[in-house]
PDB file of C-alpha atoms in Angstrom:
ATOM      1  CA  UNK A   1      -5.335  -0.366  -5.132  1.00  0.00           C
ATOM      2  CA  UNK A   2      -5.252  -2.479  -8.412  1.00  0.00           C
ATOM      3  CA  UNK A   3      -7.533  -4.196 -10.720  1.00  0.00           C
ATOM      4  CA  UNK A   4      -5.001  -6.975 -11.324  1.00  0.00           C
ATOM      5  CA  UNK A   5      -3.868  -9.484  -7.863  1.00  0.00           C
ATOM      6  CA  UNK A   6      -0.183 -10.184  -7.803  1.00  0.00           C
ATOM      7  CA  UNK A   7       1.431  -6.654  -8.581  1.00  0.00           C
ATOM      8  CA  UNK A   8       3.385  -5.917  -5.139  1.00  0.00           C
ATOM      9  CA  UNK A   9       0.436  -4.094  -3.691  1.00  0.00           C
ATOM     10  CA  UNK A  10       0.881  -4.940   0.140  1.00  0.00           C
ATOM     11  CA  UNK A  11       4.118  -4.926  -0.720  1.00  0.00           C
ATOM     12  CA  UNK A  12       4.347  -1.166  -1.430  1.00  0.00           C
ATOM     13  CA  UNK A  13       1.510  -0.493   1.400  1.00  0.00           C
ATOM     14  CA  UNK A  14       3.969  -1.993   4.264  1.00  0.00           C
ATOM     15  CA  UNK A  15       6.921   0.176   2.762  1.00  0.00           C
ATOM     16  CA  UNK A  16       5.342   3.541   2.147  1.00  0.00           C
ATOM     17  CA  UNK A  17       4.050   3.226   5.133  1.00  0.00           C
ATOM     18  CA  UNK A  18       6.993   3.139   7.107  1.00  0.00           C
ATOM     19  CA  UNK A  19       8.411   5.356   4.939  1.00  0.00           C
ATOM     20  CA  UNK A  20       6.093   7.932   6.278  1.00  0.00           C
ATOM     21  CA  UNK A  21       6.809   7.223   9.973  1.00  0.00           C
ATOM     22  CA  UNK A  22      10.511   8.005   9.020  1.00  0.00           C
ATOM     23  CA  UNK A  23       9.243  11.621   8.035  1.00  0.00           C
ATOM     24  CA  UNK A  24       7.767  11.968  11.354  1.00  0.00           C
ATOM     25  CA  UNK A  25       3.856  11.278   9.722  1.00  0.00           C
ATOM     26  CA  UNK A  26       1.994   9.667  12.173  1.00  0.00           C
ATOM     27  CA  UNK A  27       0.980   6.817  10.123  1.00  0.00           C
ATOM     28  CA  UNK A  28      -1.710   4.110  10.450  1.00  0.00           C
ATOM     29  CA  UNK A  29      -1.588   1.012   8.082  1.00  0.00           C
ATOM     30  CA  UNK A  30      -5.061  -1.300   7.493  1.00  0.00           C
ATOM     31  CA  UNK A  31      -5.322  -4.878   5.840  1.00  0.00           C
ATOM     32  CA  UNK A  32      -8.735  -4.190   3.759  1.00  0.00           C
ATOM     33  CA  UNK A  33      -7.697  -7.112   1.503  1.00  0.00           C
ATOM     34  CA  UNK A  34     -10.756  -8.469   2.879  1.00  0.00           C
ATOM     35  CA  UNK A  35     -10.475 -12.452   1.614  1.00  0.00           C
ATOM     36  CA  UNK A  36      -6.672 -12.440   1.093  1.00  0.00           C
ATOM     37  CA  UNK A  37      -5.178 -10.387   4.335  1.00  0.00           C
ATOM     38  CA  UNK A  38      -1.338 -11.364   3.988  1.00  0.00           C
ATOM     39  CA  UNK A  39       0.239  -8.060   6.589  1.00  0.00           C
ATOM     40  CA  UNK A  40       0.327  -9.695   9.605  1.00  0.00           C
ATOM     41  CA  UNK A  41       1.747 -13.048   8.261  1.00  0.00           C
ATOM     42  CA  UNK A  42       4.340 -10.568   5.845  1.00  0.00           C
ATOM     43  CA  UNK A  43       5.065  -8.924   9.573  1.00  0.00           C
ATOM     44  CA  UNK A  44       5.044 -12.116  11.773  1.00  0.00           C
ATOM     45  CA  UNK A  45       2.120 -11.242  13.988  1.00  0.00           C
ATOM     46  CA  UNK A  46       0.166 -14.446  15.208  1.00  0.00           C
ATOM     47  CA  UNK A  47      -2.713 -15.454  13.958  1.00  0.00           C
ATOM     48  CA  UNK A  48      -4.736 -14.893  17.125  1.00  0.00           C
ATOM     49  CA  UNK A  49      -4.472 -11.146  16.903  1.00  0.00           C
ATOM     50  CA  UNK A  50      -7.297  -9.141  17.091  1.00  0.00           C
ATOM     51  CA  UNK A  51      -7.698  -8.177  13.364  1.00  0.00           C
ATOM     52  CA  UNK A  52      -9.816  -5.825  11.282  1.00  0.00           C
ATOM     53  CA  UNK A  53     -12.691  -8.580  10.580  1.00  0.00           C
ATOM     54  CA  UNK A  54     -13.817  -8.662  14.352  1.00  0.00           C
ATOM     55  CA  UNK A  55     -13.717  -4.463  14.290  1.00  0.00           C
ATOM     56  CA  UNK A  56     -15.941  -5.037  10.622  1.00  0.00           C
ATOM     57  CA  UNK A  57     -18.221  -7.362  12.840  1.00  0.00           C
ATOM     58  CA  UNK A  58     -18.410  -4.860  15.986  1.00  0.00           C
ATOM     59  CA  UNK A  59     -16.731  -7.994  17.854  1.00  0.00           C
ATOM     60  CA  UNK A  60     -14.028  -5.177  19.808  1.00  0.00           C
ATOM     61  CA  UNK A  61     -13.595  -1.848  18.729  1.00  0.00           C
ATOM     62  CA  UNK A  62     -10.852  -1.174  15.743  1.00  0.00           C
ATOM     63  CA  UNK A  63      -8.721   0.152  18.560  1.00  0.00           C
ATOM     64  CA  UNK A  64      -8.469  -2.917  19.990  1.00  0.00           C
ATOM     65  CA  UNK A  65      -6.493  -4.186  16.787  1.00  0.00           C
ATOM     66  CA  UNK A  66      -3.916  -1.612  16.461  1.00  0.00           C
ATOM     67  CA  UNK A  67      -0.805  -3.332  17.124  1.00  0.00           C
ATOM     68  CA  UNK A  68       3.211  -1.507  16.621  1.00  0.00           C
ATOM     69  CA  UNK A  69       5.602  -3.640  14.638  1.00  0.00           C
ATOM     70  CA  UNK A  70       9.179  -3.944  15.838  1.00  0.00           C
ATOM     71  CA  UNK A  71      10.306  -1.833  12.691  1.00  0.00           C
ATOM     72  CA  UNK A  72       8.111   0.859  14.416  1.00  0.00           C
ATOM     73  CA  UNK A  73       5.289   0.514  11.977  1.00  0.00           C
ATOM     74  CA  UNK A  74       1.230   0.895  13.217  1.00  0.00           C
ATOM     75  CA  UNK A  75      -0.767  -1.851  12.294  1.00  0.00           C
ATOM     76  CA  UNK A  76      -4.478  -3.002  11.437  1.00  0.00           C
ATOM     77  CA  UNK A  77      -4.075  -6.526  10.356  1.00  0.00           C
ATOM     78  CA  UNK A  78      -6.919  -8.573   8.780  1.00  0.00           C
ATOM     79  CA  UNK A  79      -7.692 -11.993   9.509  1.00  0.00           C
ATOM     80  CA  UNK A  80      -6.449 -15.144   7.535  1.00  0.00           C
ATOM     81  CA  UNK A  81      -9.426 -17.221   9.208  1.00  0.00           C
ATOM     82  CA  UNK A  82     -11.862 -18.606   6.294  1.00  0.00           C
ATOM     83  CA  UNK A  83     -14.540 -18.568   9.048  1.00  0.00           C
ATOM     84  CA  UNK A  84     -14.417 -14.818   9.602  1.00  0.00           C
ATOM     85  CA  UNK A  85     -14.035 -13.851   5.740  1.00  0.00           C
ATOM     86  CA  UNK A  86     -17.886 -16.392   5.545  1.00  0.00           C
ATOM     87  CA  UNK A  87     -19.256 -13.501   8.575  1.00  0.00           C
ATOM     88  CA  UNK A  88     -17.381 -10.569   7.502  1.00  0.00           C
ATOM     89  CA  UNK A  89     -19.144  -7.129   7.252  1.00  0.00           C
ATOM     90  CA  UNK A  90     -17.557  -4.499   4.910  1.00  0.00           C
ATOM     91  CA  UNK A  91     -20.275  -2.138   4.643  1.00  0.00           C
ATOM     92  CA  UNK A  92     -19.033  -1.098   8.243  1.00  0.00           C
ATOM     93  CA  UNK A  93     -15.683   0.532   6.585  1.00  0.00           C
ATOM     94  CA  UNK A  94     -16.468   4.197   6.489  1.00  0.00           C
ATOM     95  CA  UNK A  95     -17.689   4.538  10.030  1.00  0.00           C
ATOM     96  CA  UNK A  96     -14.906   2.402  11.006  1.00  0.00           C
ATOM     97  CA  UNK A  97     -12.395   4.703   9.282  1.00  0.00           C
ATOM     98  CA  UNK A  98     -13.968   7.811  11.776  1.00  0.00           C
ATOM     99  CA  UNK A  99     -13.152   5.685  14.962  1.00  0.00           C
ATOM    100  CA  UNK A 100      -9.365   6.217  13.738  1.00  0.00           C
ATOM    101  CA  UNK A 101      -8.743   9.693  15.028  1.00  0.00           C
ATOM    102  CA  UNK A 102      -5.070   9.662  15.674  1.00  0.00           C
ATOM    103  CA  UNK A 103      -3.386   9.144  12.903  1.00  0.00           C
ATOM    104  CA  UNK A 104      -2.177  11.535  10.302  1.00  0.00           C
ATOM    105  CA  UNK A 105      -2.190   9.056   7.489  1.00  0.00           C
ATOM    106  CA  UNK A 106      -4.132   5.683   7.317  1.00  0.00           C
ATOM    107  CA  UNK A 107      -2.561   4.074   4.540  1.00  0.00           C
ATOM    108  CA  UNK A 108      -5.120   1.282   2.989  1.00  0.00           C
ATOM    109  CA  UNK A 109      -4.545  -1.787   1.258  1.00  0.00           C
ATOM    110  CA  UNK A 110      -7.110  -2.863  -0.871  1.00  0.00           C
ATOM    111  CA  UNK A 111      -8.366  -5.971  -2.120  1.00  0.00           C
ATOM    112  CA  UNK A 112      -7.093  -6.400  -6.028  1.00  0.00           C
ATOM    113  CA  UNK A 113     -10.314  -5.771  -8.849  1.00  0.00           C
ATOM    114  CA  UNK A 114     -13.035  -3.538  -8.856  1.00  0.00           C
ATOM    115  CA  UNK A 115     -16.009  -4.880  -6.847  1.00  0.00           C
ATOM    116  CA  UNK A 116     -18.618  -3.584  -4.425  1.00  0.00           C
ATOM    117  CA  UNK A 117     -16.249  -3.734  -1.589  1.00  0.00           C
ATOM    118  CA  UNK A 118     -13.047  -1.908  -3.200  1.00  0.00           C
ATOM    119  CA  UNK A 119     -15.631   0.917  -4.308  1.00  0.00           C
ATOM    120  CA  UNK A 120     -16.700   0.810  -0.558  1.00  0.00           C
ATOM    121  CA  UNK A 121     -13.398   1.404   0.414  1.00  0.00           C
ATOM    122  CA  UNK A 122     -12.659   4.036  -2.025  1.00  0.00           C
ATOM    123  CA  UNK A 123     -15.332   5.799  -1.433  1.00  0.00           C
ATOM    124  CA  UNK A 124     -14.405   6.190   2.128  1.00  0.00           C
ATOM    125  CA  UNK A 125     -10.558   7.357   1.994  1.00  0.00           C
ATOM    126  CA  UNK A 126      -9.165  10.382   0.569  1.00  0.00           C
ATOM    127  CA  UNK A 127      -7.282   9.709  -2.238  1.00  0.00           C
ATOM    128  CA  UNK A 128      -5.763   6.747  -4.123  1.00  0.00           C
ATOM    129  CA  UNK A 129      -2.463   5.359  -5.635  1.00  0.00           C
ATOM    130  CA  UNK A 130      -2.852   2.730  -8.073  1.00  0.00           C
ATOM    131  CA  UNK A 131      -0.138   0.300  -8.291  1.00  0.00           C
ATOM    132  CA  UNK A 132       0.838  -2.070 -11.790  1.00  0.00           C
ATOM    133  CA  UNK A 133       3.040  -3.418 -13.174  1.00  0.00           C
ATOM    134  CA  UNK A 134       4.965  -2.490 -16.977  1.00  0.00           C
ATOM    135  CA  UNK A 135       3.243  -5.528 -19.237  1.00  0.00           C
ATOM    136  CA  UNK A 136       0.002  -4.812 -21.311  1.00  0.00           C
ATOM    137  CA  UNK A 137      -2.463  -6.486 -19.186  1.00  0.00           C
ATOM    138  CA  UNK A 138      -1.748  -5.020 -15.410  1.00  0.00           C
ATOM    139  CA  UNK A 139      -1.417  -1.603 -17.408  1.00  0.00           C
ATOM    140  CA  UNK A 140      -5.028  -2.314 -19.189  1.00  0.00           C
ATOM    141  CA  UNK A 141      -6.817  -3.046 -15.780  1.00  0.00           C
ATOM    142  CA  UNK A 142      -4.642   0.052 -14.238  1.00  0.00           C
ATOM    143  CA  UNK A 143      -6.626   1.942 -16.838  1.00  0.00           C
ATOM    144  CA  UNK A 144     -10.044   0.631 -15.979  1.00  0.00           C
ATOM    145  CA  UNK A 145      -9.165   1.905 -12.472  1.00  0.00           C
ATOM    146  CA  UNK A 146      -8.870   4.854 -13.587  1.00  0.00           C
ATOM    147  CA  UNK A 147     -12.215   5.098 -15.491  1.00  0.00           C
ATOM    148  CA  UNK A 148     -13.550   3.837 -12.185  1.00  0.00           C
ATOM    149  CA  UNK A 149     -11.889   6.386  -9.859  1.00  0.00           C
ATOM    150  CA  UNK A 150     -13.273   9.364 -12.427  1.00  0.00           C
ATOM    151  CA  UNK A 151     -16.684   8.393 -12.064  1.00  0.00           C
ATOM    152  CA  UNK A 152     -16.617   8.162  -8.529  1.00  0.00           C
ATOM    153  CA  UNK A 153     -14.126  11.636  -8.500  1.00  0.00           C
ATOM    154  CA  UNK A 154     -11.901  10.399  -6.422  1.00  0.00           C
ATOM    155  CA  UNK A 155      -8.204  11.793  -6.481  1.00  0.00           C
ATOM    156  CA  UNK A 156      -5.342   9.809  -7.213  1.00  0.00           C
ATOM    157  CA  UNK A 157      -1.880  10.374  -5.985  1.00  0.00           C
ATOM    158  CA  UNK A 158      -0.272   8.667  -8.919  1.00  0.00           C
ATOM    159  CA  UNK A 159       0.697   5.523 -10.408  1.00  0.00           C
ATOM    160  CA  UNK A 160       3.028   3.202  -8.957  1.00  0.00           C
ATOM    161  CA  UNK A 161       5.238   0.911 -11.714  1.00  0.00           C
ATOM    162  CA  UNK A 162       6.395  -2.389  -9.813  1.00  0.00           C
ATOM    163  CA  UNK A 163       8.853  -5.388 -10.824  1.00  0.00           C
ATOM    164  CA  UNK A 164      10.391  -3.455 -13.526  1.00  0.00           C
ATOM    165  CA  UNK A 165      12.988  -5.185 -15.031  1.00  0.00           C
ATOM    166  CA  UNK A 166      15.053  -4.542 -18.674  1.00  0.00           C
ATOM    167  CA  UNK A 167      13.494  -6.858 -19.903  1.00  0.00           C
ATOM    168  CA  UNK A 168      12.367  -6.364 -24.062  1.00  0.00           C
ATOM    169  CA  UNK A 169       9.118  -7.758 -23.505  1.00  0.00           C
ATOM    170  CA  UNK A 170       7.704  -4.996 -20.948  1.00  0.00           C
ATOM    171  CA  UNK A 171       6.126  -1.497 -21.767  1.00  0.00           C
ATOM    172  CA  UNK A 172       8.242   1.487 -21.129  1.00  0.00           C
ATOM    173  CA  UNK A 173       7.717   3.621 -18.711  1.00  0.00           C
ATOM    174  CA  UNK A 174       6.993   6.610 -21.389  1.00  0.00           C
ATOM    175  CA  UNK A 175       4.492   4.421 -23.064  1.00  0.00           C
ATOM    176  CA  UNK A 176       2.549   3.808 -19.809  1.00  0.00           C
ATOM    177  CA  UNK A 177       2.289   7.104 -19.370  1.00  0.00           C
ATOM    178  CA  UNK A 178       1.128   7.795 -22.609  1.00  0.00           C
ATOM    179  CA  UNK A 179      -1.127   5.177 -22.687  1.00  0.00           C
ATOM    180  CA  UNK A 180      -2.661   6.128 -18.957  1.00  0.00           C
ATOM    181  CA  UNK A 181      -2.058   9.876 -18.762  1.00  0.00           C
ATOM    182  CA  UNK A 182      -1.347  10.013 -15.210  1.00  0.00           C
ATOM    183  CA  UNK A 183       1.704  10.609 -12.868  1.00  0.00           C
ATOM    184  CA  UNK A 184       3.869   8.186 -12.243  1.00  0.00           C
ATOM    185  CA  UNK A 185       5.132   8.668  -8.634  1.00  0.00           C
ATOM    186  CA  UNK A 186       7.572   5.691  -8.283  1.00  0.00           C
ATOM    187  CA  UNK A 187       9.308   3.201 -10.173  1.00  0.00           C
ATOM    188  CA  UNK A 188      10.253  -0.208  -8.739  1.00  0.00           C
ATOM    189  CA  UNK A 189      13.054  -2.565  -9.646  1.00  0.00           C
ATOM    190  CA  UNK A 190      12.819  -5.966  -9.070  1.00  0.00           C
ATOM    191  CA  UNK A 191      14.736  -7.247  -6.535  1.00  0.00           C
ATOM    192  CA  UNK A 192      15.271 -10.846  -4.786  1.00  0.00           C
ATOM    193  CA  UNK A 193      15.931  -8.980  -1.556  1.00  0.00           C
ATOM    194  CA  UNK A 194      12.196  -8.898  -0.908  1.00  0.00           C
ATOM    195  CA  UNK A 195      12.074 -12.334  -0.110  1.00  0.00           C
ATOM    196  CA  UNK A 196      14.677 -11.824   2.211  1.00  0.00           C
ATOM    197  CA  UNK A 197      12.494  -9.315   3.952  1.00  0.00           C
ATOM    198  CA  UNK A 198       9.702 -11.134   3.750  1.00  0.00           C
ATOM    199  CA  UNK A 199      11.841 -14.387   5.387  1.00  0.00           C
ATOM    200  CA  UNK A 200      12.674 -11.796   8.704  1.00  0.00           C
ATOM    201  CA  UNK A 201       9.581 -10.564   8.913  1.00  0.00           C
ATOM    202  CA  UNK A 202      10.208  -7.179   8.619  1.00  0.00           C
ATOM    203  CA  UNK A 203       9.310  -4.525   5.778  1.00  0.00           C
ATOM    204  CA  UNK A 204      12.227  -3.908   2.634  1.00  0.00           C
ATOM    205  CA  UNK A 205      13.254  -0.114   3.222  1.00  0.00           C
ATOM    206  CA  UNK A 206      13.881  -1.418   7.269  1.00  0.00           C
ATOM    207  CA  UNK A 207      15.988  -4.060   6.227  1.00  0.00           C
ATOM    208  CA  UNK A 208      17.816  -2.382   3.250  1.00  0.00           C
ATOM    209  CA  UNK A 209      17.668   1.318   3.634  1.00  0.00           C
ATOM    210  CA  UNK A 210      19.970   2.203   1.085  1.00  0.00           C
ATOM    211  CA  UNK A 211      18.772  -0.040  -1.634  1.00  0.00           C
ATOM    212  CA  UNK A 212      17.370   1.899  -4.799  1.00  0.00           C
ATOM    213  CA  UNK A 213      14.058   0.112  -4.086  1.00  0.00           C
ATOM    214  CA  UNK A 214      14.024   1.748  -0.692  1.00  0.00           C
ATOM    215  CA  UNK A 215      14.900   4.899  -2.117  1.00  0.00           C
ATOM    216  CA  UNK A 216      12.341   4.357  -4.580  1.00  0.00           C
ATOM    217  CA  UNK A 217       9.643   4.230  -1.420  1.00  0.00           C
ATOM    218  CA  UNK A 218      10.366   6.890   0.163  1.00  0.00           C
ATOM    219  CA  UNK A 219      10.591   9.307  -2.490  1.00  0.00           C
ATOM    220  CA  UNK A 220       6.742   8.347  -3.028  1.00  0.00           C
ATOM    221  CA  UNK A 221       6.066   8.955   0.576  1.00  0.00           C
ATOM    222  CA  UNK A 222       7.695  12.384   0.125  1.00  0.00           C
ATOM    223  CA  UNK A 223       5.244  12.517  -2.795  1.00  0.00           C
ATOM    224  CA  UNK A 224       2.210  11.819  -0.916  1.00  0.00           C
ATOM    225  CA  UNK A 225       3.402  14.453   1.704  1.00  0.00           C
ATOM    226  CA  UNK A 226       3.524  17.261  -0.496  1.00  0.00           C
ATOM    227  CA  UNK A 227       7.097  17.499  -0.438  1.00  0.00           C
ATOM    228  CA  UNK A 228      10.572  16.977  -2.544  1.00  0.00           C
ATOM    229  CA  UNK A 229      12.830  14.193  -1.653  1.00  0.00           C
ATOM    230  CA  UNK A 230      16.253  15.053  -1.628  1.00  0.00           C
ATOM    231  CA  UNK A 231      18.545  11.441  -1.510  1.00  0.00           C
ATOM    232  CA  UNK A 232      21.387  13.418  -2.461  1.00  0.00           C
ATOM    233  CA  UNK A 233      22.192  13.561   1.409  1.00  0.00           C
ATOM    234  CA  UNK A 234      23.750  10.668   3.944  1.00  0.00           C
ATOM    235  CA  UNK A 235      20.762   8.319   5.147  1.00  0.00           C
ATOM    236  CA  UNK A 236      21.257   9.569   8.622  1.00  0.00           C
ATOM    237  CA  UNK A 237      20.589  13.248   7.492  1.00  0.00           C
ATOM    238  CA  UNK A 238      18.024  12.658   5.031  1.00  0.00           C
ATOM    239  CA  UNK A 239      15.522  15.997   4.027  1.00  0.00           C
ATOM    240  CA  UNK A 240      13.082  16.739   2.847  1.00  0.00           C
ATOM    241  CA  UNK A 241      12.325  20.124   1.286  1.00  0.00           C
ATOM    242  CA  UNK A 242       9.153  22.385   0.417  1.00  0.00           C
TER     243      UNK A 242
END
């Protein structure tokens, strides 16, 4: 999640995701970015597929939408019709959530801000990871996320930094965590090769495995696992240790 829209947020869903599926975790991504659902267009699926909004609106059942990327990656994508966001109905989330019994992961992504339905989806996963950006204001809202997820006790996995740069201008990463007193699980460079992914279709750490953004992603999915990540090793051998 994040308060603030245009901080990388499916961007890191698509690639942790996958990231997971390379440590053998069955995983299970959703578009819950109810009004704004850019997966499937990011991943080239048509806009015909069955999608999360007619699941939401009992249209077909949510297993009807689960679709397998060529990277190897699950899929829930959410419609980009303005005619099904008008109809759409999120209070249907949790129990939709329960029909997914396979998967050992279901990674979310969640609309940006902090209205009615981003509580509803919080309040119906597990845990959270917040992702910002390092300048003042995306780290401000990252904080009011916080306040939120603490009132609703809801854990959070850690703090994602995005786009960082050298450049003067941004926070550093010890002030953010100063200033938000949480874990920082992954740090981000910006890199032009994401538009390069998004221009085949296919998610970053597939296209560029040993780029230090892909790196980057998977040592946050051995984070979310439980477990050490170990990049010391050839790509072809990687581990990952208790």
């Amino acid at each position: 999640m994040s308060a603030k829209g245009g901080v990388g947020k499916t961007t890191a869903s698509i690639n942790i995701s996958l990231s997971l599926i390379q440590f053998s975790a069955n995983t299970l991504l959703v578009d819950c970015d109810f009004t704004s659902a850019n997966i499937g267009t990011t991943l080239g699926f048509p806009p015909t597929t069955k999608n999360l909004h007619g699941a939401l609106n009992k249209i077909y059942h949510i297993t009807e939408a689960i679709y397998t990327h060529s990277s190897g990656l699950s899929v829930v994508p959410g419609s980009i019709s303005y005619e099904d966001v008008k109809k759409m109905e999120y209070e249907n989330i949790q129990s939709l959530f329960h029909d997914l019994s396979g998967p050992d992961y279901i990674i979310v992504d969640c609309p940006p801000g902090l209205g009615d339905e981003v509580i509803k989806i919080i309040l119906a996963v597990d845990a959270v990871v917040i992702v910002t950006t390092p300048d003042l204001i995306a780290v401000t809202d990252t904080l009011k996320s916080l306040h939120l997820l603490r009132d609703l006790k809801k854990k959070v996995y850690g703090i994602i930094l995005n786009k960082k740069t050298d450049n003067a201008h941004e926070m550093s990463i010890h002030n953010i965590q100063h200033f938000l007193e949480t874990k920082i699980i992954g740090t981000i460079p910006e890199d032009k090769k994401f538009l390069t992914s998004m221009y085949y279709k296919n998610p970053f750490v597939f296209i560029f495995p040993e780029n230090e953004c892909s790196l980057e992603y998977k040592k946050i999915a051995a984070e979310i696992l439980g477990k050490i990540y170990k990049d010391t090793a050839p790509l072809n051998h990687m581990e990952i240790k208790h």
